[in-house]
């Protein structure tokens, strides 16, 4: 039993992919694939209220959770931190408890603090369900799931015979952490990571990965290239030089992509810095699965919300 599973191993919250049992992960992906194929569950969450409680900006995650909730028949409440009473000093926990008191059972939470969503889950009333929509640099589990669904569609589930490369600022990336947990659980054959030394985390995060600082070498023969957003605020911290230098060393161009395996696929969680970590010709090219990821995000979030909320 953990904070996100009950004594029978069933999910009660989704906080992280770390330690999520393979059968649970596969069941979520299978259900998401059914939704991607058009399965209808319009009444599954009828009468259930879901609040998107975002303390950080978002386009894809917030709207796809709202879309997923609508497709399951839930009532959706949006929360805008900038116009909320958190600006008057109300805590996130008090905010959650007040919205719970309105009869809301499902909370999709994005927060800048590492493990902040787990802390809210620990403070929530019995029966309340929390889904982590990204907390600090810790976890972004539904992004990890939608990335795995996208890769599974591309490779037919054969992760053992494939090589995966994650590129960029892994140090600050919750997406990279969730992808790494999921790739290991799904038995990825080879996992490579690549980035400037100062933007790569330690062995605790990168255990079992092949580490590269030379992007051209890292690309050789890989089946999937998973680009990360350069978080521009890192430039202000002095962790990277100019955008031009970063693009020269770690920008994915069509010429560079030819080093990967024939038919290699390209993923990016968005938002993209076009011309920095990825060029237009790659982002919009035939090997890009970027918009497939976004479409899969709705299906994955439907699967997560149905799994957590429909059976109760
Ligand atoms: N991938 C992702 O989390 O995008 P948003 O920040 O727009 O939700």
Short mmCIF file of C-alpha atoms and ligand atoms in Angstrom, two decimals:
data_model
loop_
_atom_site.label_atom_id
_atom_site.label_comp_id
_atom_site.label_asym_id
_atom_site.label_seq_id
_atom_site.Cartn_x
_atom_site.Cartn_y
_atom_site.Cartn_z
CA UNK A 1 0.00 0.00 0.00
CA UNK A 2 1.24 3.48 -0.93
CA UNK A 3 -0.36 6.91 -0.99
CA UNK A 4 -1.50 6.21 -4.56
CA UNK A 5 -2.58 2.56 -4.18
CA UNK A 6 -4.88 0.82 -1.70
CA UNK A 7 -4.29 -2.48 0.11
CA UNK A 8 -5.42 -4.39 -3.01
CA UNK A 9 -2.93 -2.51 -5.22
CA UNK A 10 -5.62 -0.45 -6.93
CA UNK A 11 -5.01 3.18 -7.78
CA UNK A 12 -6.64 5.74 -5.50
CA UNK A 13 -4.61 8.73 -6.75
CA UNK A 14 -2.13 9.09 -9.62
CA UNK A 15 0.92 10.89 -8.23
CA UNK A 16 3.93 9.32 -9.96
CA UNK A 17 4.90 6.53 -12.34
CA UNK A 18 7.76 5.57 -10.02
CA UNK A 19 6.93 2.15 -8.62
CA UNK A 20 3.63 1.92 -10.48
CA UNK A 21 3.18 -1.82 -11.09
CA UNK A 22 3.52 -2.88 -14.72
CA UNK A 23 -0.01 -4.41 -14.85
CA UNK A 24 -1.52 -1.12 -13.65
CA UNK A 25 0.47 0.86 -16.21
CA UNK A 26 -0.48 -1.55 -19.01
CA UNK A 27 -4.16 -1.47 -18.03
CA UNK A 28 -4.14 2.34 -18.25
CA UNK A 29 -2.46 2.22 -21.66
CA UNK A 30 -4.91 -0.42 -22.93
CA UNK A 31 -7.89 1.61 -21.81
CA UNK A 32 -6.38 4.78 -23.29
CA UNK A 33 -5.89 2.97 -26.60
CA UNK A 34 -9.57 2.00 -26.54
CA UNK A 35 -10.50 5.65 -26.05
CA UNK A 36 -8.10 6.65 -28.83
CA UNK A 37 -9.93 4.13 -31.04
CA UNK A 38 -13.26 5.78 -30.22
CA UNK A 39 -14.64 3.86 -27.23
CA UNK A 40 -17.65 5.65 -25.79
CA UNK A 41 -17.94 6.22 -22.03
CA UNK A 42 -20.13 9.32 -22.03
CA UNK A 43 -21.97 8.47 -18.85
CA UNK A 44 -19.04 7.07 -16.85
CA UNK A 45 -18.59 10.16 -14.67
CA UNK A 46 -22.12 11.58 -14.81
CA UNK A 47 -22.78 13.49 -11.61
CA UNK A 48 -19.08 13.63 -10.71
CA UNK A 49 -17.31 16.97 -10.47
CA UNK A 50 -13.66 17.39 -11.50
CA UNK A 51 -11.63 20.52 -10.74
CA UNK A 52 -8.51 21.47 -12.67
CA UNK A 53 -6.49 23.06 -9.86
CA UNK A 54 -3.50 24.62 -11.59
CA UNK A 55 -0.99 26.78 -9.73
CA UNK A 56 1.22 26.99 -12.85
CA UNK A 57 0.43 27.79 -16.50
CA UNK A 58 -0.61 25.07 -18.91
CA UNK A 59 -2.24 24.67 -22.30
CA UNK A 60 -2.15 20.96 -23.21
CA UNK A 61 -2.53 19.33 -19.80
CA UNK A 62 -5.28 21.54 -18.43
CA UNK A 63 -7.40 21.57 -21.59
CA UNK A 64 -6.98 17.87 -22.31
CA UNK A 65 -8.05 17.00 -18.75
CA UNK A 66 -11.08 19.24 -19.24
CA UNK A 67 -11.81 17.60 -22.60
CA UNK A 68 -11.37 14.14 -21.09
CA UNK A 69 -13.70 14.99 -18.20
CA UNK A 70 -16.35 16.28 -20.61
CA UNK A 71 -16.11 13.14 -22.73
CA UNK A 72 -16.78 11.07 -19.59
CA UNK A 73 -19.80 13.18 -18.68
CA UNK A 74 -18.25 14.89 -15.63
CA UNK A 75 -18.94 18.45 -14.51
CA UNK A 76 -15.72 20.46 -14.89
CA UNK A 77 -14.63 23.35 -12.69
CA UNK A 78 -11.68 25.45 -13.72
CA UNK A 79 -9.49 27.17 -11.12
CA UNK A 80 -7.36 30.16 -12.08
CA UNK A 81 -4.67 30.78 -9.48
CA UNK A 82 -4.11 34.35 -10.70
CA UNK A 83 -7.69 35.39 -9.87
CA UNK A 84 -8.20 33.09 -6.88
CA UNK A 85 -7.96 33.78 -3.16
CA UNK A 86 -4.49 32.24 -3.11
CA UNK A 87 -3.45 35.78 -4.12
CA UNK A 88 -4.73 36.83 -0.65
CA UNK A 89 -2.62 34.18 1.04
CA UNK A 90 -4.94 31.17 1.13
CA UNK A 91 -2.94 27.96 1.14
CA UNK A 92 -3.24 25.21 -1.45
CA UNK A 93 -4.57 22.85 1.24
CA UNK A 94 -7.28 25.27 2.32
CA UNK A 95 -8.14 25.83 -1.33
CA UNK A 96 -8.53 22.08 -1.86
CA UNK A 97 -10.64 21.63 1.27
CA UNK A 98 -12.96 24.47 0.31
CA UNK A 99 -13.53 23.06 -3.16
CA UNK A 100 -14.05 19.59 -1.66
CA UNK A 101 -16.77 21.13 0.52
CA UNK A 102 -18.58 22.12 -2.70
CA UNK A 103 -18.93 18.43 -3.55
CA UNK A 104 -15.98 18.09 -5.91
CA UNK A 105 -14.33 14.63 -5.78
CA UNK A 106 -11.72 14.76 -8.55
CA UNK A 107 -8.77 17.17 -8.55
CA UNK A 108 -6.23 17.52 -11.31
CA UNK A 109 -3.39 19.48 -9.73
CA UNK A 110 -0.35 21.27 -11.14
CA UNK A 111 1.97 22.90 -8.62
CA UNK A 112 5.52 24.29 -8.70
CA UNK A 113 6.61 22.36 -5.59
CA UNK A 114 8.24 18.92 -5.77
CA UNK A 115 5.82 16.37 -4.23
CA UNK A 116 3.27 19.12 -3.51
CA UNK A 117 0.48 17.01 -5.02
CA UNK A 118 1.29 14.08 -2.73
CA UNK A 119 1.12 16.46 0.23
CA UNK A 120 -2.32 17.61 -0.91
CA UNK A 121 -3.42 13.99 -1.38
CA UNK A 122 -2.36 13.24 2.19
CA UNK A 123 -4.50 16.15 3.40
CA UNK A 124 -7.54 15.32 1.25
CA UNK A 125 -10.77 13.82 2.57
CA UNK A 126 -11.37 10.07 2.14
CA UNK A 127 -12.80 9.44 -1.32
CA UNK A 128 -11.21 12.50 -2.87
CA UNK A 129 -9.04 11.64 -5.88
CA UNK A 130 -5.96 13.60 -6.94
CA UNK A 131 -4.14 13.39 -10.25
CA UNK A 132 -0.71 14.95 -10.52
CA UNK A 133 -0.63 17.21 -13.58
CA UNK A 134 3.01 18.15 -12.94
CA UNK A 135 4.72 19.04 -9.65
CA UNK A 136 8.05 20.89 -9.64
CA UNK A 137 10.71 18.74 -11.26
CA UNK A 138 9.33 15.60 -9.60
CA UNK A 139 6.69 14.00 -11.83
CA UNK A 140 4.27 14.45 -14.72
CA UNK A 141 2.71 10.99 -14.81
CA UNK A 142 0.03 11.56 -17.46
CA UNK A 143 2.65 13.03 -19.80
CA UNK A 144 4.70 9.88 -19.22
CA UNK A 145 1.68 7.73 -20.00
CA UNK A 146 0.77 9.60 -23.17
CA UNK A 147 4.37 9.38 -24.33
CA UNK A 148 4.32 5.61 -23.76
CA UNK A 149 1.01 5.26 -25.60
CA UNK A 150 2.46 7.20 -28.54
CA UNK A 151 5.60 5.04 -28.58
CA UNK A 152 3.55 1.85 -28.26
CA UNK A 153 1.47 2.85 -31.28
CA UNK A 154 4.70 3.47 -33.21
CA UNK A 155 6.48 0.27 -32.18
CA UNK A 156 3.63 -2.12 -31.54
CA UNK A 157 4.60 -2.66 -27.93
CA UNK A 158 8.11 -3.95 -28.67
CA UNK A 159 10.09 -1.79 -26.28
CA UNK A 160 12.74 -4.45 -25.58
CA UNK A 161 14.14 -4.30 -29.09
CA UNK A 162 14.15 -0.51 -29.29
CA UNK A 163 16.45 2.33 -28.24
CA UNK A 164 15.19 5.59 -26.79
CA UNK A 165 17.00 8.91 -26.47
CA UNK A 166 15.92 11.77 -24.18
CA UNK A 167 17.61 15.10 -24.94
CA UNK A 168 17.97 18.42 -23.16
CA UNK A 169 17.43 19.74 -19.66
CA UNK A 170 16.78 16.52 -17.79
CA UNK A 171 17.90 18.08 -14.50
CA UNK A 172 14.76 20.20 -14.18
CA UNK A 173 12.40 17.98 -16.18
CA UNK A 174 9.47 16.19 -14.55
CA UNK A 175 8.60 14.83 -17.99
CA UNK A 176 11.99 13.12 -18.30
CA UNK A 177 11.67 11.56 -14.84
CA UNK A 178 8.21 10.16 -15.59
CA UNK A 179 9.33 8.92 -19.02
CA UNK A 180 12.35 7.18 -17.50
CA UNK A 181 10.23 5.38 -14.89
CA UNK A 182 7.76 4.23 -17.54
CA UNK A 183 10.40 3.15 -20.06
CA UNK A 184 12.10 1.00 -17.42
CA UNK A 185 8.78 -0.54 -16.35
CA UNK A 186 7.97 -1.36 -19.99
CA UNK A 187 11.35 -3.01 -20.51
CA UNK A 188 12.97 -0.52 -22.88
CA UNK A 189 15.98 -2.14 -24.55
CA UNK A 190 18.37 0.83 -24.37
CA UNK A 191 17.83 4.24 -22.84
CA UNK A 192 20.18 7.06 -23.77
CA UNK A 193 20.16 10.56 -22.33
CA UNK A 194 21.99 13.56 -23.74
CA UNK A 195 22.50 17.15 -22.64
CA UNK A 196 25.03 19.62 -21.28
CA UNK A 197 26.74 18.30 -18.13
CA UNK A 198 25.15 21.04 -16.01
CA UNK A 199 21.63 20.05 -17.16
CA UNK A 200 21.87 16.33 -16.42
CA UNK A 201 20.81 14.91 -13.04
CA UNK A 202 22.72 12.30 -11.06
CA UNK A 203 22.82 8.54 -11.01
CA UNK A 204 19.72 8.42 -8.79
CA UNK A 205 17.69 9.60 -11.81
CA UNK A 206 19.80 8.19 -14.64
CA UNK A 207 20.47 4.67 -13.32
CA UNK A 208 20.83 2.25 -16.24
CA UNK A 209 20.97 4.99 -18.88
CA UNK A 210 23.80 5.59 -21.34
CA UNK A 211 24.87 9.20 -20.83
CA UNK A 212 26.03 11.39 -23.74
CA UNK A 213 27.03 15.02 -24.05
CA UNK A 214 27.63 14.80 -27.82
CA UNK A 215 24.20 14.89 -29.49
CA UNK A 216 25.42 13.52 -32.84
CA UNK A 217 26.93 10.46 -31.14
CA UNK A 218 23.82 9.94 -29.02
CA UNK A 219 21.56 9.92 -32.08
CA UNK A 220 23.34 7.08 -33.87
CA UNK A 221 20.78 4.35 -34.59
CA UNK A 222 18.14 5.31 -32.02
CA UNK A 223 14.48 4.49 -32.69
CA UNK A 224 12.90 7.35 -30.74
CA UNK A 225 14.17 10.86 -30.00
CA UNK A 226 12.37 12.52 -27.11
CA UNK A 227 13.21 16.21 -27.05
CA UNK A 228 12.71 18.40 -23.97
CA UNK A 229 11.89 22.08 -23.79
CA UNK A 230 14.84 24.32 -22.96
CA UNK A 231 13.58 26.13 -19.89
CA UNK A 232 14.74 29.63 -20.74
CA UNK A 233 14.86 30.64 -17.11
CA UNK A 234 17.95 28.37 -16.90
CA UNK A 235 19.77 30.90 -19.05
CA UNK A 236 19.17 33.54 -16.40
CA UNK A 237 20.63 31.12 -13.86
CA UNK A 238 23.75 30.88 -16.04
CA UNK A 239 23.27 27.16 -16.68
CA UNK A 240 23.32 27.57 -20.47
CA UNK A 241 24.96 30.10 -22.75
CA UNK A 242 23.17 31.66 -25.70
CA UNK A 243 20.17 30.17 -27.52
CA UNK A 244 22.41 29.97 -30.61
CA UNK A 245 25.01 27.90 -28.75
CA UNK A 246 22.32 25.60 -27.39
CA UNK A 247 20.80 25.15 -30.84
CA UNK A 248 24.21 24.38 -32.35
CA UNK A 249 24.96 21.70 -29.75
CA UNK A 250 21.52 20.28 -28.88
CA UNK A 251 19.07 21.44 -31.55
CA UNK A 252 17.38 18.66 -33.54
CA UNK A 253 17.66 19.43 -37.26
CA UNK A 254 16.65 17.26 -40.22
CA UNK A 255 20.33 16.67 -41.01
CA UNK A 256 21.00 15.47 -37.47
CA UNK A 257 17.92 13.28 -37.42
CA UNK A 258 19.37 11.25 -40.31
CA UNK A 259 21.83 9.75 -37.80
CA UNK A 260 18.92 8.00 -36.05
CA UNK A 261 17.45 4.71 -37.27
CA UNK A 262 15.45 4.77 -40.50
CA UNK A 263 11.90 5.75 -39.59
CA UNK A 264 12.85 6.96 -36.11
CA UNK A 265 10.11 8.93 -34.40
CA UNK A 266 10.41 12.34 -32.71
CA UNK A 267 8.48 13.35 -29.60
CA UNK A 268 8.30 16.66 -27.72
CA UNK A 269 5.95 17.32 -24.77
CA UNK A 270 5.42 20.97 -25.70
CA UNK A 271 5.54 23.85 -25.55
CA UNK A 272 8.28 23.82 -28.21
CA UNK A 273 10.96 26.47 -28.60
CA UNK A 274 11.10 26.32 -32.38
CA UNK A 275 14.57 27.11 -33.67
CA UNK A 276 16.13 26.30 -30.30
CA UNK A 277 15.79 22.60 -29.33
CA UNK A 278 13.90 21.67 -32.50
CA UNK A 279 13.61 23.11 -36.00
CA UNK A 280 10.35 23.66 -37.87
CA UNK A 281 11.28 21.03 -40.46
CA UNK A 282 11.55 18.37 -37.75
CA UNK A 283 8.65 19.55 -35.58
CA UNK A 284 6.32 19.58 -38.60
CA UNK A 285 8.01 16.77 -40.51
CA UNK A 286 6.93 13.20 -41.25
CA UNK A 287 8.78 11.69 -38.28
CA UNK A 288 7.20 14.05 -35.74
CA UNK A 289 4.56 12.59 -33.40
CA UNK A 290 4.05 15.84 -31.51
CA UNK A 291 0.38 16.31 -32.33
CA UNK A 292 -0.27 12.57 -31.94
CA UNK A 293 1.01 13.01 -28.38
CA UNK A 294 -1.51 15.79 -27.81
CA UNK A 295 -4.39 13.69 -29.17
CA UNK A 296 -3.27 10.75 -27.04
CA UNK A 297 -3.26 13.05 -24.03
CA UNK A 298 -7.05 13.21 -24.08
CA UNK A 299 -7.33 9.42 -24.32
CA UNK A 300 -4.83 8.82 -21.50
CA UNK A 301 -6.54 11.34 -19.25
CA UNK A 302 -9.90 9.73 -19.91
CA UNK A 303 -8.42 6.38 -18.88
CA UNK A 304 -6.92 7.84 -15.71
CA UNK A 305 -10.08 9.69 -14.64
CA UNK A 306 -12.33 6.72 -15.39
CA UNK A 307 -10.04 4.32 -13.51
CA UNK A 308 -9.88 6.57 -10.45
CA UNK A 309 -13.40 7.95 -10.31
CA UNK A 310 -15.87 5.73 -12.14
CA UNK A 311 -15.76 2.70 -9.88
CA UNK A 312 -16.37 4.55 -6.63
N1 LIG B 1 3.29 19.05 -21.88
C1 LIG B 1 2.72 19.93 -21.03
O1 LIG B 1 2.68 19.69 -19.83
O2 LIG B 1 2.23 21.06 -21.62
P1 LIG B 1 1.43 22.21 -20.84
O3 LIG B 1 2.42 22.86 -19.90
O4 LIG B 1 0.93 23.13 -21.89
O5 LIG B 1 0.34 21.55 -20.06
#
